[in-house]
Amino acid sequence: MDSERILTRLRAEGYDVVGSYEDANLVVVNTCGFIDDAIHESLEAIGEAVARNGKVIVTGCLGAKPETITDRHPSVLKVTGPHAYEEVMTAVHEQLPPLHDPFVDLVPPQGIRLTPRHYAYLKISEGCNHRCTFCIIPSLRGDLASRPIGEVMLEAERLVKAGVKELLVISQDTSAYGADLKYATGFWGGKPVRARFTDLARALGSLGAWVRLHYVYPYPHVDEVIPLMAEGKVLPYLDIPFQHGSPRVLKLMKRPAHAENALARIRAWRETCPDITIRSTFIVGFPGETEDDFQLLLDWLQEAQLDRVGCFRYSPVEGAAANALAEHVPEEVKQERHDRFMELAAAISAEKLSAKVGRRMRVLVDAVGDEGAIARSTADAPEIDGVVRILDAGSLAVGDWAEVEITSADDYDLNAVVLQPR
Ligand code: SF4
């Protein structure tokens, strides 16, 4: 998203975006500073840009701690923090003056996007008011700052008009949307809309695209969107990072510690919307996690029967409060718990997917090649979930809808034949 915004501004001012270091007059590196691996990767990318081009501006999360970058790469021209679009542009102007007046409309109104034409990420807010002990996002990005609802809806509308068929709603805390604005009413298409999670979901659902909700923190009002899913207004898909199933570990993480309550809510959601896909992520090996806690997590997952699951081994992030907790779990125990957790998750996924064999569904085609097409159903978010493989793609093209019948399944993916392209 941040890269796309910077690219849009660059294009608007007449800069060309090129595909190689050698052809570039200047390189802007957008970094991530969240986990140690990402910091390492970002520093490597900066090093590569410095070595191969030499004129480098750095932006993004890692820029919140500029010395991390300048100690390693003293020759970078400028370091800016996350969302510092103006600062990035000023730094670019200092090196290469703009070619056009930015107020002349040289870019399509929906901006320049890096994702394929048929789906797009829609960022509704920045930052987060929580203080989960394993996370440093609030210290990097600040407290929740929601975009006005009129602005979000206008962007969404432009994207759909430009051919986007699926909107992926993202933020650090999607269900908190608007809390910082006191849920202020804005205007879209001349009509009042409140800056509130459910109202936003309903308004987005009226655009006629698939609307997929990511990073939904499990507040009680999340229950309100489930009827919208049952009615087909937004995709029956919820990405909720539950993180653990043991109330004790959840408390240490400073997450809502109502694991039991979460199970009851999941049951109720499935009663209202039987087709709902629930995706979640978990952390195993959190400091203080005992074998009993881990067993509680496995029991919780068994009960919750989540459709899509990601699992991370806890890794200390510099500056995170959890580092100070006692009883860090040895690496080999973390790995062993990760493997046991994923074994159960795979078994649940395989069973759920095999129940889909014989079903007909609508899919969106992401890629077409010699070996057929790769598509996604309502249950599959791009990049993170499984896919629907279509062996004989016929005349299907990227971005097409297709009606398919599921012929077989493995642990995470489905195979299908086309009934009719749409
Ligand atoms: S809710 Fe998410 S972004 Fe906010 S502190 Fe917790 S993990 Fe970090």
PDB file of N, CA and C in Angstrom, residues 353-408:
ATOM      1  N   LEU A 353     -11.893 -29.410   3.405  1.00  0.00           N
ATOM      2  CA  LEU A 353     -11.825 -29.290   1.945  1.00  0.00           C
ATOM      3  C   LEU A 353     -12.420 -30.514   1.268  1.00  0.00           C
ATOM      4  N   SER A 354     -12.223 -31.701   1.857  1.00  0.00           N
ATOM      5  CA  SER A 354     -12.775 -32.887   1.188  1.00  0.00           C
ATOM      6  C   SER A 354     -14.303 -32.837   1.208  1.00  0.00           C
ATOM      7  N   ALA A 355     -14.869 -32.142   2.202  1.00  0.00           N
ATOM      8  CA  ALA A 355     -16.341 -31.995   2.222  1.00  0.00           C
ATOM      9  C   ALA A 355     -16.828 -31.094   1.092  1.00  0.00           C
ATOM     10  N   LYS A 356     -15.896 -30.388   0.437  1.00  0.00           N
ATOM     11  CA  LYS A 356     -16.311 -29.503  -0.660  1.00  0.00           C
ATOM     12  C   LYS A 356     -16.308 -30.215  -2.011  1.00  0.00           C
ATOM     13  N   VAL A 357     -15.768 -31.435  -2.057  1.00  0.00           N
ATOM     14  CA  VAL A 357     -15.718 -32.155  -3.332  1.00  0.00           C
ATOM     15  C   VAL A 357     -17.158 -32.381  -3.828  1.00  0.00           C
ATOM     16  N   GLY A 358     -17.376 -32.071  -5.096  1.00  0.00           N
ATOM     17  CA  GLY A 358     -18.721 -32.207  -5.671  1.00  0.00           C
ATOM     18  C   GLY A 358     -19.503 -30.905  -5.642  1.00  0.00           C
ATOM     19  N   ARG A 359     -19.023 -29.928  -4.832  1.00  0.00           N
ATOM     20  CA  ARG A 359     -19.762 -28.663  -4.758  1.00  0.00           C
ATOM     21  C   ARG A 359     -19.453 -27.779  -5.961  1.00  0.00           C
ATOM     22  N   ARG A 360     -20.390 -26.943  -6.305  1.00  0.00           N
ATOM     23  CA  ARG A 360     -20.168 -25.962  -7.372  1.00  0.00           C
ATOM     24  C   ARG A 360     -19.950 -24.603  -6.724  1.00  0.00           C
ATOM     25  N   MET A 361     -19.032 -23.859  -7.255  1.00  0.00           N
ATOM     26  CA  MET A 361     -18.775 -22.542  -6.672  1.00  0.00           C
ATOM     27  C   MET A 361     -18.230 -21.565  -7.711  1.00  0.00           C
ATOM     28  N   ARG A 362     -18.312 -20.308  -7.339  1.00  0.00           N
ATOM     29  CA  ARG A 362     -17.800 -19.250  -8.196  1.00  0.00           C
ATOM     30  C   ARG A 362     -16.374 -18.941  -7.759  1.00  0.00           C
ATOM     31  N   VAL A 363     -15.474 -18.830  -8.725  1.00  0.00           N
ATOM     32  CA  VAL A 363     -14.077 -18.532  -8.389  1.00  0.00           C
ATOM     33  C   VAL A 363     -13.590 -17.360  -9.238  1.00  0.00           C
ATOM     34  N   LEU A 364     -12.516 -16.771  -8.771  1.00  0.00           N
ATOM     35  CA  LEU A 364     -11.892 -15.643  -9.471  1.00  0.00           C
ATOM     36  C   LEU A 364     -10.503 -16.106  -9.921  1.00  0.00           C
ATOM     37  N   VAL A 365     -10.213 -15.935 -11.216  1.00  0.00           N
ATOM     38  CA  VAL A 365      -8.978 -16.484 -11.781  1.00  0.00           C
ATOM     39  C   VAL A 365      -7.807 -15.524 -11.539  1.00  0.00           C
ATOM     40  N   ASP A 366      -6.756 -16.033 -10.904  1.00  0.00           N
ATOM     41  CA  ASP A 366      -5.568 -15.216 -10.599  1.00  0.00           C
ATOM     42  C   ASP A 366      -4.454 -15.393 -11.625  1.00  0.00           C
ATOM     43  N   ALA A 367      -4.347 -16.595 -12.199  1.00  0.00           N
ATOM     44  CA  ALA A 367      -3.232 -16.855 -13.120  1.00  0.00           C
ATOM     45  C   ALA A 367      -3.649 -17.943 -14.099  1.00  0.00           C
ATOM     46  N   VAL A 368      -3.131 -17.842 -15.322  1.00  0.00           N
ATOM     47  CA  VAL A 368      -3.400 -18.872 -16.333  1.00  0.00           C
ATOM     48  C   VAL A 368      -2.073 -19.258 -16.958  1.00  0.00           C
ATOM     49  N   GLY A 369      -1.815 -20.560 -17.066  1.00  0.00           N
ATOM     50  CA  GLY A 369      -0.554 -21.015 -17.664  1.00  0.00           C
ATOM     51  C   GLY A 369      -0.776 -22.284 -18.441  1.00  0.00           C
ATOM     52  N   ASP A 370       0.339 -22.927 -18.824  1.00  0.00           N
ATOM     53  CA  ASP A 370       0.238 -24.152 -19.625  1.00  0.00           C
ATOM     54  C   ASP A 370      -0.475 -25.263 -18.870  1.00  0.00           C
ATOM     55  N   GLU A 371      -0.343 -25.222 -17.548  1.00  0.00           N
ATOM     56  CA  GLU A 371      -0.919 -26.327 -16.779  1.00  0.00           C
ATOM     57  C   GLU A 371      -2.309 -26.015 -16.245  1.00  0.00           C
ATOM     58  N   GLY A 372      -2.943 -25.012 -16.780  1.00  0.00           N
ATOM     59  CA  GLY A 372      -4.285 -24.676 -16.336  1.00  0.00           C
ATOM     60  C   GLY A 372      -4.332 -23.321 -15.655  1.00  0.00           C
ATOM     61  N   ALA A 373      -5.363 -23.154 -14.807  1.00  0.00           N
ATOM     62  CA  ALA A 373      -5.531 -21.852 -14.148  1.00  0.00           C
ATOM     63  C   ALA A 373      -5.487 -22.014 -12.635  1.00  0.00           C
ATOM     64  N   ILE A 374      -5.057 -20.951 -11.987  1.00  0.00           N
ATOM     65  CA  ILE A 374      -5.100 -20.895 -10.524  1.00  0.00           C
ATOM     66  C   ILE A 374      -6.164 -19.868 -10.173  1.00  0.00           C
ATOM     67  N   ALA A 375      -7.133 -20.309  -9.394  1.00  0.00           N
ATOM     68  CA  ALA A 375      -8.226 -19.409  -9.038  1.00  0.00           C
ATOM     69  C   ALA A 375      -8.442 -19.445  -7.529  1.00  0.00           C
ATOM     70  N   ARG A 376      -9.317 -18.580  -7.065  1.00  0.00           N
ATOM     71  CA  ARG A 376      -9.633 -18.566  -5.632  1.00  0.00           C
ATOM     72  C   ARG A 376     -11.142 -18.522  -5.434  1.00  0.00           C
ATOM     73  N   SER A 377     -11.600 -19.194  -4.389  1.00  0.00           N
ATOM     74  CA  SER A 377     -13.015 -19.147  -4.037  1.00  0.00           C
ATOM     75  C   SER A 377     -13.202 -18.097  -2.940  1.00  0.00           C
ATOM     76  N   THR A 378     -14.411 -17.967  -2.448  1.00  0.00           N
ATOM     77  CA  THR A 378     -14.660 -17.005  -1.362  1.00  0.00           C
ATOM     78  C   THR A 378     -13.819 -17.357  -0.126  1.00  0.00           C
ATOM     79  N   ALA A 379     -13.389 -18.608  -0.030  1.00  0.00           N
ATOM     80  CA  ALA A 379     -12.647 -19.054   1.160  1.00  0.00           C
ATOM     81  C   ALA A 379     -11.149 -18.791   1.082  1.00  0.00           C
ATOM     82  N   ASP A 380     -10.682 -18.219  -0.035  1.00  0.00           N
ATOM     83  CA  ASP A 380      -9.231 -18.102  -0.220  1.00  0.00           C
ATOM     84  C   ASP A 380      -8.795 -16.658  -0.459  1.00  0.00           C
ATOM     85  N   ALA A 381      -8.053 -16.112   0.496  1.00  0.00           N
ATOM     86  CA  ALA A 381      -7.453 -14.789   0.276  1.00  0.00           C
ATOM     87  C   ALA A 381      -6.169 -14.984  -0.520  1.00  0.00           C
ATOM     88  N   PRO A 382      -5.809 -13.998  -1.371  1.00  0.00           N
ATOM     89  CA  PRO A 382      -4.566 -14.159  -2.133  1.00  0.00           C
ATOM     90  C   PRO A 382      -3.344 -14.216  -1.225  1.00  0.00           C
ATOM     91  N   GLU A 383      -2.354 -14.943  -1.653  1.00  0.00           N
ATOM     92  CA  GLU A 383      -1.047 -15.062  -0.986  1.00  0.00           C
ATOM     93  C   GLU A 383      -1.060 -15.945   0.260  1.00  0.00           C
ATOM     94  N   ILE A 384      -2.109 -15.887   1.087  1.00  0.00           N
ATOM     95  CA  ILE A 384      -2.011 -16.550   2.390  1.00  0.00           C
ATOM     96  C   ILE A 384      -2.822 -17.830   2.496  1.00  0.00           C
ATOM     97  N   ASP A 385      -3.826 -18.012   1.638  1.00  0.00           N
ATOM     98  CA  ASP A 385      -4.671 -19.204   1.754  1.00  0.00           C
ATOM     99  C   ASP A 385      -4.407 -20.165   0.602  1.00  0.00           C
ATOM    100  N   GLY A 386      -5.236 -21.207   0.533  1.00  0.00           N
ATOM    101  CA  GLY A 386      -5.103 -22.167  -0.555  1.00  0.00           C
ATOM    102  C   GLY A 386      -5.667 -21.601  -1.854  1.00  0.00           C
ATOM    103  N   VAL A 387      -5.708 -22.460  -2.880  1.00  0.00           N
ATOM    104  CA  VAL A 387      -6.218 -22.043  -4.192  1.00  0.00           C
ATOM    105  C   VAL A 387      -7.138 -23.114  -4.753  1.00  0.00           C
ATOM    106  N   VAL A 388      -7.808 -22.763  -5.845  1.00  0.00           N
ATOM    107  CA  VAL A 388      -8.588 -23.744  -6.597  1.00  0.00           C
ATOM    108  C   VAL A 388      -7.861 -23.910  -7.934  1.00  0.00           C
ATOM    109  N   ARG A 389      -7.343 -25.142  -8.158  1.00  0.00           N
ATOM    110  CA  ARG A 389      -6.609 -25.389  -9.413  1.00  0.00           C
ATOM    111  C   ARG A 389      -7.589 -25.881 -10.469  1.00  0.00           C
ATOM    112  N   ILE A 390      -7.525 -25.261 -11.651  1.00  0.00           N
ATOM    113  CA  ILE A 390      -8.396 -25.688 -12.753  1.00  0.00           C
ATOM    114  C   ILE A 390      -7.494 -26.278 -13.828  1.00  0.00           C
ATOM    115  N   LEU A 391      -7.597 -27.585 -14.063  1.00  0.00           N
ATOM    116  CA  LEU A 391      -6.641 -28.232 -14.960  1.00  0.00           C
ATOM    117  C   LEU A 391      -6.805 -27.789 -16.406  1.00  0.00           C
ATOM    118  N   ASP A 392      -8.057 -27.753 -16.880  1.00  0.00           N
ATOM    119  CA  ASP A 392      -8.263 -27.315 -18.256  1.00  0.00           C
ATOM    120  C   ASP A 392      -8.879 -25.917 -18.221  1.00  0.00           C
ATOM    121  N   ALA A 393      -8.042 -24.908 -18.468  1.00  0.00           N
ATOM    122  CA  ALA A 393      -8.513 -23.525 -18.298  1.00  0.00           C
ATOM    123  C   ALA A 393      -9.358 -23.046 -19.466  1.00  0.00           C
ATOM    124  N   GLY A 394      -9.345 -23.776 -20.581  1.00  0.00           N
ATOM    125  CA  GLY A 394     -10.122 -23.350 -21.744  1.00  0.00           C
ATOM    126  C   GLY A 394      -9.785 -21.914 -22.126  1.00  0.00           C
ATOM    127  N   SER A 395     -10.814 -21.080 -22.219  1.00  0.00           N
ATOM    128  CA  SER A 395     -10.581 -19.691 -22.649  1.00  0.00           C
ATOM    129  C   SER A 395     -10.453 -18.734 -21.464  1.00  0.00           C
ATOM    130  N   LEU A 396     -10.295 -19.273 -20.273  1.00  0.00           N
ATOM    131  CA  LEU A 396     -10.245 -18.392 -19.093  1.00  0.00           C
ATOM    132  C   LEU A 396      -9.042 -17.452 -19.142  1.00  0.00           C
ATOM    133  N   ALA A 397      -9.248 -16.240 -18.681  1.00  0.00           N
ATOM    134  CA  ALA A 397      -8.158 -15.262 -18.607  1.00  0.00           C
ATOM    135  C   ALA A 397      -8.047 -14.753 -17.165  1.00  0.00           C
ATOM    136  N   VAL A 398      -6.916 -14.155 -16.842  1.00  0.00           N
ATOM    137  CA  VAL A 398      -6.705 -13.600 -15.503  1.00  0.00           C
ATOM    138  C   VAL A 398      -7.784 -12.541 -15.229  1.00  0.00           C
ATOM    139  N   GLY A 399      -8.380 -12.648 -14.046  1.00  0.00           N
ATOM    140  CA  GLY A 399      -9.405 -11.671 -13.675  1.00  0.00           C
ATOM    141  C   GLY A 399     -10.818 -12.116 -14.019  1.00  0.00           C
ATOM    142  N   ASP A 400     -10.952 -13.268 -14.696  1.00  0.00           N
ATOM    143  CA  ASP A 400     -12.302 -13.770 -15.032  1.00  0.00           C
ATOM    144  C   ASP A 400     -12.962 -14.417 -13.817  1.00  0.00           C
ATOM    145  N   TRP A 401     -14.265 -14.353 -13.788  1.00  0.00           N
ATOM    146  CA  TRP A 401     -15.029 -15.206 -12.885  1.00  0.00           C
ATOM    147  C   TRP A 401     -15.238 -16.536 -13.593  1.00  0.00           C
ATOM    148  N   ALA A 402     -15.346 -17.613 -12.842  1.00  0.00           N
ATOM    149  CA  ALA A 402     -15.718 -18.889 -13.462  1.00  0.00           C
ATOM    150  C   ALA A 402     -16.581 -19.682 -12.493  1.00  0.00           C
ATOM    151  N   GLU A 403     -17.523 -20.434 -13.054  1.00  0.00           N
ATOM    152  CA  GLU A 403     -18.301 -21.371 -12.237  1.00  0.00           C
ATOM    153  C   GLU A 403     -17.618 -22.714 -12.359  1.00  0.00           C
ATOM    154  N   VAL A 404     -17.253 -23.314 -11.222  1.00  0.00           N
ATOM    155  CA  VAL A 404     -16.522 -24.580 -11.287  1.00  0.00           C
ATOM    156  C   VAL A 404     -17.182 -25.636 -10.408  1.00  0.00           C
ATOM    157  N   GLU A 405     -16.801 -26.888 -10.679  1.00  0.00           N
ATOM    158  CA  GLU A 405     -17.208 -27.969  -9.777  1.00  0.00           C
ATOM    159  C   GLU A 405     -15.942 -28.577  -9.187  1.00  0.00           C
ATOM    160  N   ILE A 406     -15.945 -28.773  -7.884  1.00  0.00           N
ATOM    161  CA  ILE A 406     -14.757 -29.287  -7.202  1.00  0.00           C
ATOM    162  C   ILE A 406     -14.669 -30.799  -7.413  1.00  0.00           C
ATOM    163  N   THR A 407     -13.515 -31.252  -7.902  1.00  0.00           N
ATOM    164  CA  THR A 407     -13.364 -32.680  -8.214  1.00  0.00           C
ATOM    165  C   THR A 407     -12.527 -33.417  -7.182  1.00  0.00           C
ATOM    166  N   SER A 408     -11.575 -32.732  -6.543  1.00  0.00           N
ATOM    167  CA  SER A 408     -10.775 -33.392  -5.501  1.00  0.00           C
ATOM    168  C   SER A 408     -10.125 -32.323  -4.627  1.00  0.00           C
TER     169      SER A 408
END
